[in-house]
PDB file of C-alpha atoms in Angstrom:
ATOM      1  CA  MET A   1      -3.230 -11.729  25.243  1.00 70.00           C
ATOM      2  CA  GLY A   2      -6.647 -11.389  26.582  1.00 87.00           C
ATOM      3  CA  ASP A   3      -9.811 -11.592  24.634  1.00 90.00           C
ATOM      4  CA  LYS A   4     -11.020  -8.101  25.731  1.00 92.00           C
ATOM      5  CA  PHE A   5      -7.756  -6.549  24.536  1.00 93.00           C
ATOM      6  CA  ILE A   6      -8.121  -8.397  21.254  1.00 91.00           C
ATOM      7  CA  TYR A   7     -11.617  -7.239  20.813  1.00 92.00           C
ATOM      8  CA  ALA A   8     -10.713  -3.598  21.708  1.00 93.00           C
ATOM      9  CA  VAL A   9      -7.934  -3.681  19.106  1.00 92.00           C
ATOM     10  CA  ARG A  10     -10.009  -5.274  16.377  1.00 92.00           C
ATOM     11  CA  GLN A  11     -13.170  -2.880  16.981  1.00 91.00           C
ATOM     12  CA  TYR A  12     -11.571   0.273  18.266  1.00 93.00           C
ATOM     13  CA  LEU A  13      -8.130   0.833  17.288  1.00 93.00           C
ATOM     14  CA  CYS A  14      -8.401  -0.751  13.760  1.00 92.00           C
ATOM     15  CA  VAL A  15     -11.513   1.079  13.015  1.00 92.00           C
ATOM     16  CA  SER A  16      -9.779   4.348  14.156  1.00 94.00           C
ATOM     17  CA  LEU A  17      -6.683   3.754  12.069  1.00 94.00           C
ATOM     18  CA  LEU A  18      -8.811   3.011   9.142  1.00 92.00           C
ATOM     19  CA  LYS A  19     -10.539   6.460   9.394  1.00 93.00           C
ATOM     20  CA  ASN A  20      -7.273   7.971  10.013  1.00 93.00           C
ATOM     21  CA  CYS A  21      -5.648   6.563   6.922  1.00 91.00           C
ATOM     22  CA  MET A  22      -8.269   8.434   4.902  1.00 89.00           C
ATOM     23  CA  SER A  23      -6.983  11.943   6.369  1.00 89.00           C
ATOM     24  CA  SER A  24      -5.760  14.416   4.150  1.00 88.00           C
ATOM     25  CA  ASN A  25      -3.335  15.148   6.551  1.00 92.00           C
ATOM     26  CA  THR A  26      -0.031  13.212   5.824  1.00 92.00           C
ATOM     27  CA  SER A  27       1.303  13.169   9.433  1.00 94.00           C
ATOM     28  CA  ILE A  28      -1.811  11.343  10.652  1.00 94.00           C
ATOM     29  CA  VAL A  29      -1.708   8.970   7.641  1.00 94.00           C
ATOM     30  CA  TYR A  30       1.665   8.168   8.436  1.00 95.00           C
ATOM     31  CA  LEU A  31       1.484   7.485  12.154  1.00 95.00           C
ATOM     32  CA  SER A  32      -1.600   5.398  11.494  1.00 95.00           C
ATOM     33  CA  LEU A  33       0.205   3.125   8.771  1.00 95.00           C
ATOM     34  CA  ARG A  34       3.198   2.733  11.490  1.00 95.00           C
ATOM     35  CA  ILE A  35       0.792   1.765  14.094  1.00 95.00           C
ATOM     36  CA  PHE A  36      -0.968  -0.645  11.675  1.00 95.00           C
ATOM     37  CA  ILE A  37       2.460  -2.207  10.713  1.00 94.00           C
ATOM     38  CA  CYS A  38       3.241  -2.828  14.266  1.00 93.00           C
ATOM     39  CA  LEU A  39      -0.233  -4.632  14.775  1.00 92.00           C
ATOM     40  CA  VAL A  40       0.557  -6.595  11.760  1.00 92.00           C
ATOM     41  CA  HIS A  41       3.992  -7.815  13.054  1.00 91.00           C
ATOM     42  CA  LYS A  42       2.414  -8.540  16.531  1.00 90.00           C
ATOM     43  CA  PHE A  43      -1.091  -9.611  16.343  1.00 90.00           C
ATOM     44  CA  ARG A  44      -1.412 -10.957  12.626  1.00 88.00           C
ATOM     45  CA  THR A  45      -3.061 -14.201  13.651  1.00 89.00           C
ATOM     46  CA  HIS A  46      -5.951 -12.112  15.464  1.00 92.00           C
ATOM     47  CA  LEU A  47      -6.485  -9.620  12.700  1.00 90.00           C
ATOM     48  CA  LYS A  48      -6.967 -11.493   9.377  1.00 88.00           C
ATOM     49  CA  GLU A  49     -10.165  -9.494   8.516  1.00 89.00           C
ATOM     50  CA  GLU A  50      -8.592  -6.115   9.331  1.00 91.00           C
ATOM     51  CA  ILE A  51      -5.318  -6.775   7.516  1.00 91.00           C
ATOM     52  CA  GLU A  52      -7.411  -7.659   4.479  1.00 91.00           C
ATOM     53  CA  VAL A  53      -9.505  -4.287   4.715  1.00 90.00           C
ATOM     54  CA  PHE A  54      -6.449  -2.222   5.184  1.00 92.00           C
ATOM     55  CA  LEU A  55      -4.431  -3.971   2.237  1.00 92.00           C
ATOM     56  CA  ALA A  56      -7.658  -3.822  -0.185  1.00 92.00           C
ATOM     57  CA  ASN A  57      -9.160  -0.669   0.608  1.00 90.00           C
ATOM     58  CA  ILE A  58      -6.135   1.585   1.668  1.00 91.00           C
ATOM     59  CA  PHE A  59      -2.778   0.385   0.430  1.00 93.00           C
ATOM     60  CA  LEU A  60      -4.204  -1.127  -3.161  1.00 94.00           C
ATOM     61  CA  ARG A  61      -6.700   1.610  -3.597  1.00 93.00           C
ATOM     62  CA  VAL A  62      -3.901   4.323  -3.175  1.00 93.00           C
ATOM     63  CA  LEU A  63      -1.604   2.811  -5.262  1.00 93.00           C
ATOM     64  CA  ASP A  64      -4.230   2.077  -8.086  1.00 92.00           C
ATOM     65  CA  SER A  65      -5.854   5.555  -8.148  1.00 90.00           C
ATOM     66  CA  GLN A  66      -4.610   8.127 -10.488  1.00 89.00           C
ATOM     67  CA  ASN A  67      -6.170  10.858  -8.004  1.00 88.00           C
ATOM     68  CA  SER A  68      -3.728   9.598  -5.024  1.00 88.00           C
ATOM     69  CA  SER A  69      -1.113  12.089  -4.136  1.00 89.00           C
ATOM     70  CA  TYR A  70       2.570  11.554  -4.504  1.00 90.00           C
ATOM     71  CA  GLU A  71       2.786  11.664  -0.705  1.00 92.00           C
ATOM     72  CA  GLN A  72      -0.031   9.042  -0.064  1.00 92.00           C
ATOM     73  CA  LYS A  73       1.804   6.806  -2.370  1.00 93.00           C
ATOM     74  CA  CYS A  74       4.797   7.127  -1.038  1.00 94.00           C
ATOM     75  CA  LEU A  75       3.509   6.173   2.696  1.00 94.00           C
ATOM     76  CA  VAL A  76       1.638   3.407   1.339  1.00 94.00           C
ATOM     77  CA  LEU A  77       5.017   2.129  -0.591  1.00 95.00           C
ATOM     78  CA  GLU A  78       6.977   2.716   2.817  1.00 95.00           C
ATOM     79  CA  ALA A  79       4.335   0.593   4.657  1.00 94.00           C
ATOM     80  CA  LEU A  80       4.520  -1.951   2.143  1.00 94.00           C
ATOM     81  CA  SER A  81       8.180  -2.208   2.253  1.00 94.00           C
ATOM     82  CA  SER A  82       8.120  -2.505   6.091  1.00 93.00           C
ATOM     83  CA  LEU A  83       5.668  -5.359   5.581  1.00 91.00           C
ATOM     84  CA  SER A  84       7.690  -7.174   2.781  1.00 90.00           C
ATOM     85  CA  SER A  85      10.705  -6.995   5.329  1.00 89.00           C
ATOM     86  CA  ASP A  86       9.388  -9.756   6.973  1.00 88.00           C
ATOM     87  CA  PRO A  87       8.911 -12.923   4.966  1.00 88.00           C
ATOM     88  CA  SER A  88       6.822 -14.673   7.201  1.00 89.00           C
ATOM     89  CA  THR A  89       4.191 -12.056   7.026  1.00 89.00           C
ATOM     90  CA  LEU A  90       4.367 -12.052   3.202  1.00 88.00           C
ATOM     91  CA  SER A  91       3.887 -15.771   3.354  1.00 90.00           C
ATOM     92  CA  GLN A  92       1.018 -15.441   5.738  1.00 90.00           C
ATOM     93  CA  ILE A  93      -0.678 -12.861   3.406  1.00 90.00           C
ATOM     94  CA  PHE A  94      -0.325 -15.200   0.455  1.00 92.00           C
ATOM     95  CA  LEU A  95      -1.506 -18.313   2.547  1.00 89.00           C
ATOM     96  CA  ASN A  96      -4.342 -16.465   4.233  1.00 88.00           C
ATOM     97  CA  TYR A  97      -5.785 -14.855   1.159  1.00 89.00           C
ATOM     98  CA  ASP A  98      -4.531 -16.318  -2.209  1.00 90.00           C
ATOM     99  CA  CYS A  99      -4.653 -19.892  -1.092  1.00 91.00           C
ATOM    100  CA  ASP A 100      -8.010 -19.675   0.938  1.00 83.00           C
ATOM    101  CA  MET A 101     -10.706 -20.833  -1.348  1.00 83.00           C
ATOM    102  CA  THR A 102     -13.313 -18.901   0.844  1.00 80.00           C
ATOM    103  CA  ALA A 103     -11.301 -15.623   0.361  1.00 74.00           C
ATOM    104  CA  THR A 104     -12.484 -13.017  -1.731  1.00 77.00           C
ATOM    105  CA  ASN A 105      -9.394 -11.364  -2.399  1.00 79.00           C
ATOM    106  CA  ASP A 106      -6.041 -12.521  -3.848  1.00 89.00           C
ATOM    107  CA  LEU A 107      -4.191  -9.978  -1.846  1.00 91.00           C
ATOM    108  CA  PHE A 108      -0.570 -11.089  -2.639  1.00 93.00           C
ATOM    109  CA  LYS A 109      -1.260 -11.251  -6.315  1.00 93.00           C
ATOM    110  CA  ASN A 110      -2.769  -7.746  -6.177  1.00 94.00           C
ATOM    111  CA  ILE A 111      -0.156  -6.357  -4.278  1.00 94.00           C
ATOM    112  CA  VAL A 112       2.344  -7.665  -6.741  1.00 94.00           C
ATOM    113  CA  ASN A 113       0.076  -6.358  -9.595  1.00 94.00           C
ATOM    114  CA  SER A 114      -0.191  -2.841  -8.008  1.00 94.00           C
ATOM    115  CA  LEU A 115       3.364  -2.406  -7.269  1.00 94.00           C
ATOM    116  CA  ALA A 116       4.214  -3.586 -11.040  1.00 95.00           C
ATOM    117  CA  LYS A 117       1.801  -0.963 -12.143  1.00 94.00           C
ATOM    118  CA  VAL A 118       3.322   1.806 -10.391  1.00 94.00           C
ATOM    119  CA  ALA A 119       6.901   0.495 -11.204  1.00 93.00           C
ATOM    120  CA  LYS A 120       6.003   0.944 -15.038  1.00 91.00           C
ATOM    121  CA  GLY A 121       4.899   4.426 -14.383  1.00 85.00           C
ATOM    122  CA  LYS A 122       1.822   6.216 -15.358  1.00 65.00           C
ATOM    123  CA  GLY A 123       1.883   5.402 -19.128  1.00 49.00           C
ATOM    124  CA  GLY A 124       3.219   1.876 -18.667  1.00 46.00           C
ATOM    125  CA  ASP A 125       0.655   0.495 -20.902  1.00 47.00           C
ATOM    126  CA  ASN A 126       1.502   2.522 -23.960  1.00 46.00           C
ATOM    127  CA  GLY A 127      -1.825   3.952 -24.059  1.00 46.00           C
ATOM    128  CA  ASP A 128      -0.589   7.371 -23.069  1.00 49.00           C
ATOM    129  CA  LEU A 129       2.478   7.325 -25.480  1.00 45.00           C
ATOM    130  CA  GLU A 130       1.482  10.982 -26.725  1.00 51.00           C
ATOM    131  CA  LYS A 131       1.142  12.202 -23.149  1.00 49.00           C
ATOM    132  CA  GLN A 132       4.588  10.662 -22.230  1.00 49.00           C
ATOM    133  CA  GLU A 133       5.984  12.447 -25.165  1.00 51.00           C
ATOM    134  CA  THR A 134       4.409  15.849 -24.033  1.00 51.00           C
ATOM    135  CA  GLY A 135       5.928  15.254 -20.443  1.00 51.00           C
ATOM    136  CA  VAL A 136       9.369  14.403 -21.909  1.00 51.00           C
ATOM    137  CA  LYS A 137       9.693  17.450 -24.170  1.00 54.00           C
ATOM    138  CA  ALA A 138       8.438  19.756 -20.937  1.00 53.00           C
ATOM    139  CA  PHE A 139      11.089  17.860 -18.858  1.00 53.00           C
ATOM    140  CA  ILE A 140      13.683  18.825 -21.349  1.00 56.00           C
ATOM    141  CA  THR A 141      12.666  22.256 -21.927  1.00 57.00           C
ATOM    142  CA  GLY A 142      12.255  22.778 -18.271  1.00 59.00           C
ATOM    143  CA  LYS A 143       8.538  23.988 -18.506  1.00 57.00           C
ATOM    144  CA  SER A 144       5.960  24.194 -15.621  1.00 56.00           C
ATOM    145  CA  GLY A 145       7.588  22.121 -13.020  1.00 63.00           C
ATOM    146  CA  ALA A 146       7.846  18.847 -15.398  1.00 63.00           C
ATOM    147  CA  LYS A 147      11.344  18.418 -13.423  1.00 70.00           C
ATOM    148  CA  LYS A 148       9.824  17.992 -10.184  1.00 76.00           C
ATOM    149  CA  GLU A 149       6.880  16.005 -11.575  1.00 76.00           C
ATOM    150  CA  ALA A 150       9.333  13.634 -13.403  1.00 77.00           C
ATOM    151  CA  GLY A 151      11.484  13.435 -10.269  1.00 82.00           C
ATOM    152  CA  ARG A 152       8.526  12.465  -8.211  1.00 85.00           C
ATOM    153  CA  GLU A 153       7.476   9.973 -10.988  1.00 86.00           C
ATOM    154  CA  ALA A 154      10.967   8.219 -10.900  1.00 86.00           C
ATOM    155  CA  ALA A 155      11.063   8.172  -7.301  1.00 88.00           C
ATOM    156  CA  LEU A 156       7.880   6.261  -6.969  1.00 89.00           C
ATOM    157  CA  ARG A 157       8.762   3.897  -9.761  1.00 90.00           C
ATOM    158  CA  ILE A 158      12.096   3.071  -8.101  1.00 90.00           C
ATOM    159  CA  THR A 159      10.621   2.677  -4.733  1.00 91.00           C
ATOM    160  CA  ALA A 160       7.829   0.591  -6.015  1.00 92.00           C
ATOM    161  CA  LEU A 161      10.395  -1.686  -7.967  1.00 91.00           C
ATOM    162  CA  GLN A 162      12.365  -1.950  -4.512  1.00 91.00           C
ATOM    163  CA  VAL A 163       9.347  -3.119  -2.765  1.00 91.00           C
ATOM    164  CA  LEU A 164       8.448  -5.523  -5.721  1.00 91.00           C
ATOM    165  CA  VAL A 165      12.030  -7.043  -5.616  1.00 91.00           C
ATOM    166  CA  THR A 166      11.502  -7.504  -1.876  1.00 89.00           C
ATOM    167  CA  VAL A 167       8.292  -9.136  -2.001  1.00 88.00           C
ATOM    168  CA  LEU A 168       9.318 -11.404  -4.874  1.00 85.00           C
TER     169      LEU A 168
END
């Protein structure tokens, strides 16, 4: 690979993808994440800083935020699933970020923790027990779209658990 090409990927493509990943249009986010995954698989040795920025500022923020939509979380989980399907990518993330004493982010650890939080569900810390009870009652009685919300929550939890199993 030529230095000019790598420079263009880092300075133009990655910056554009980062901006596109913050779009409210899920089709744009989906395509941007797919391109990012391809870049990681093909150019990860050249994109250490960019991978850290994407994982910390897009993937983990979406998973950890209560304001992220169901669709956004699904897209990120799908992208993480794709990344975790390659064991060498996972080991490189661990070695390049968690084992590097100069790195500011323990990315592998943070990915595992974020996936575990999603797999536990919204009230996984038992702090929202009353809210969970209300949600269960609404689900049983079929009130106000609770079944759809419960189904989405269950799907996210299962997907996060599947990705977590793959990662570990």
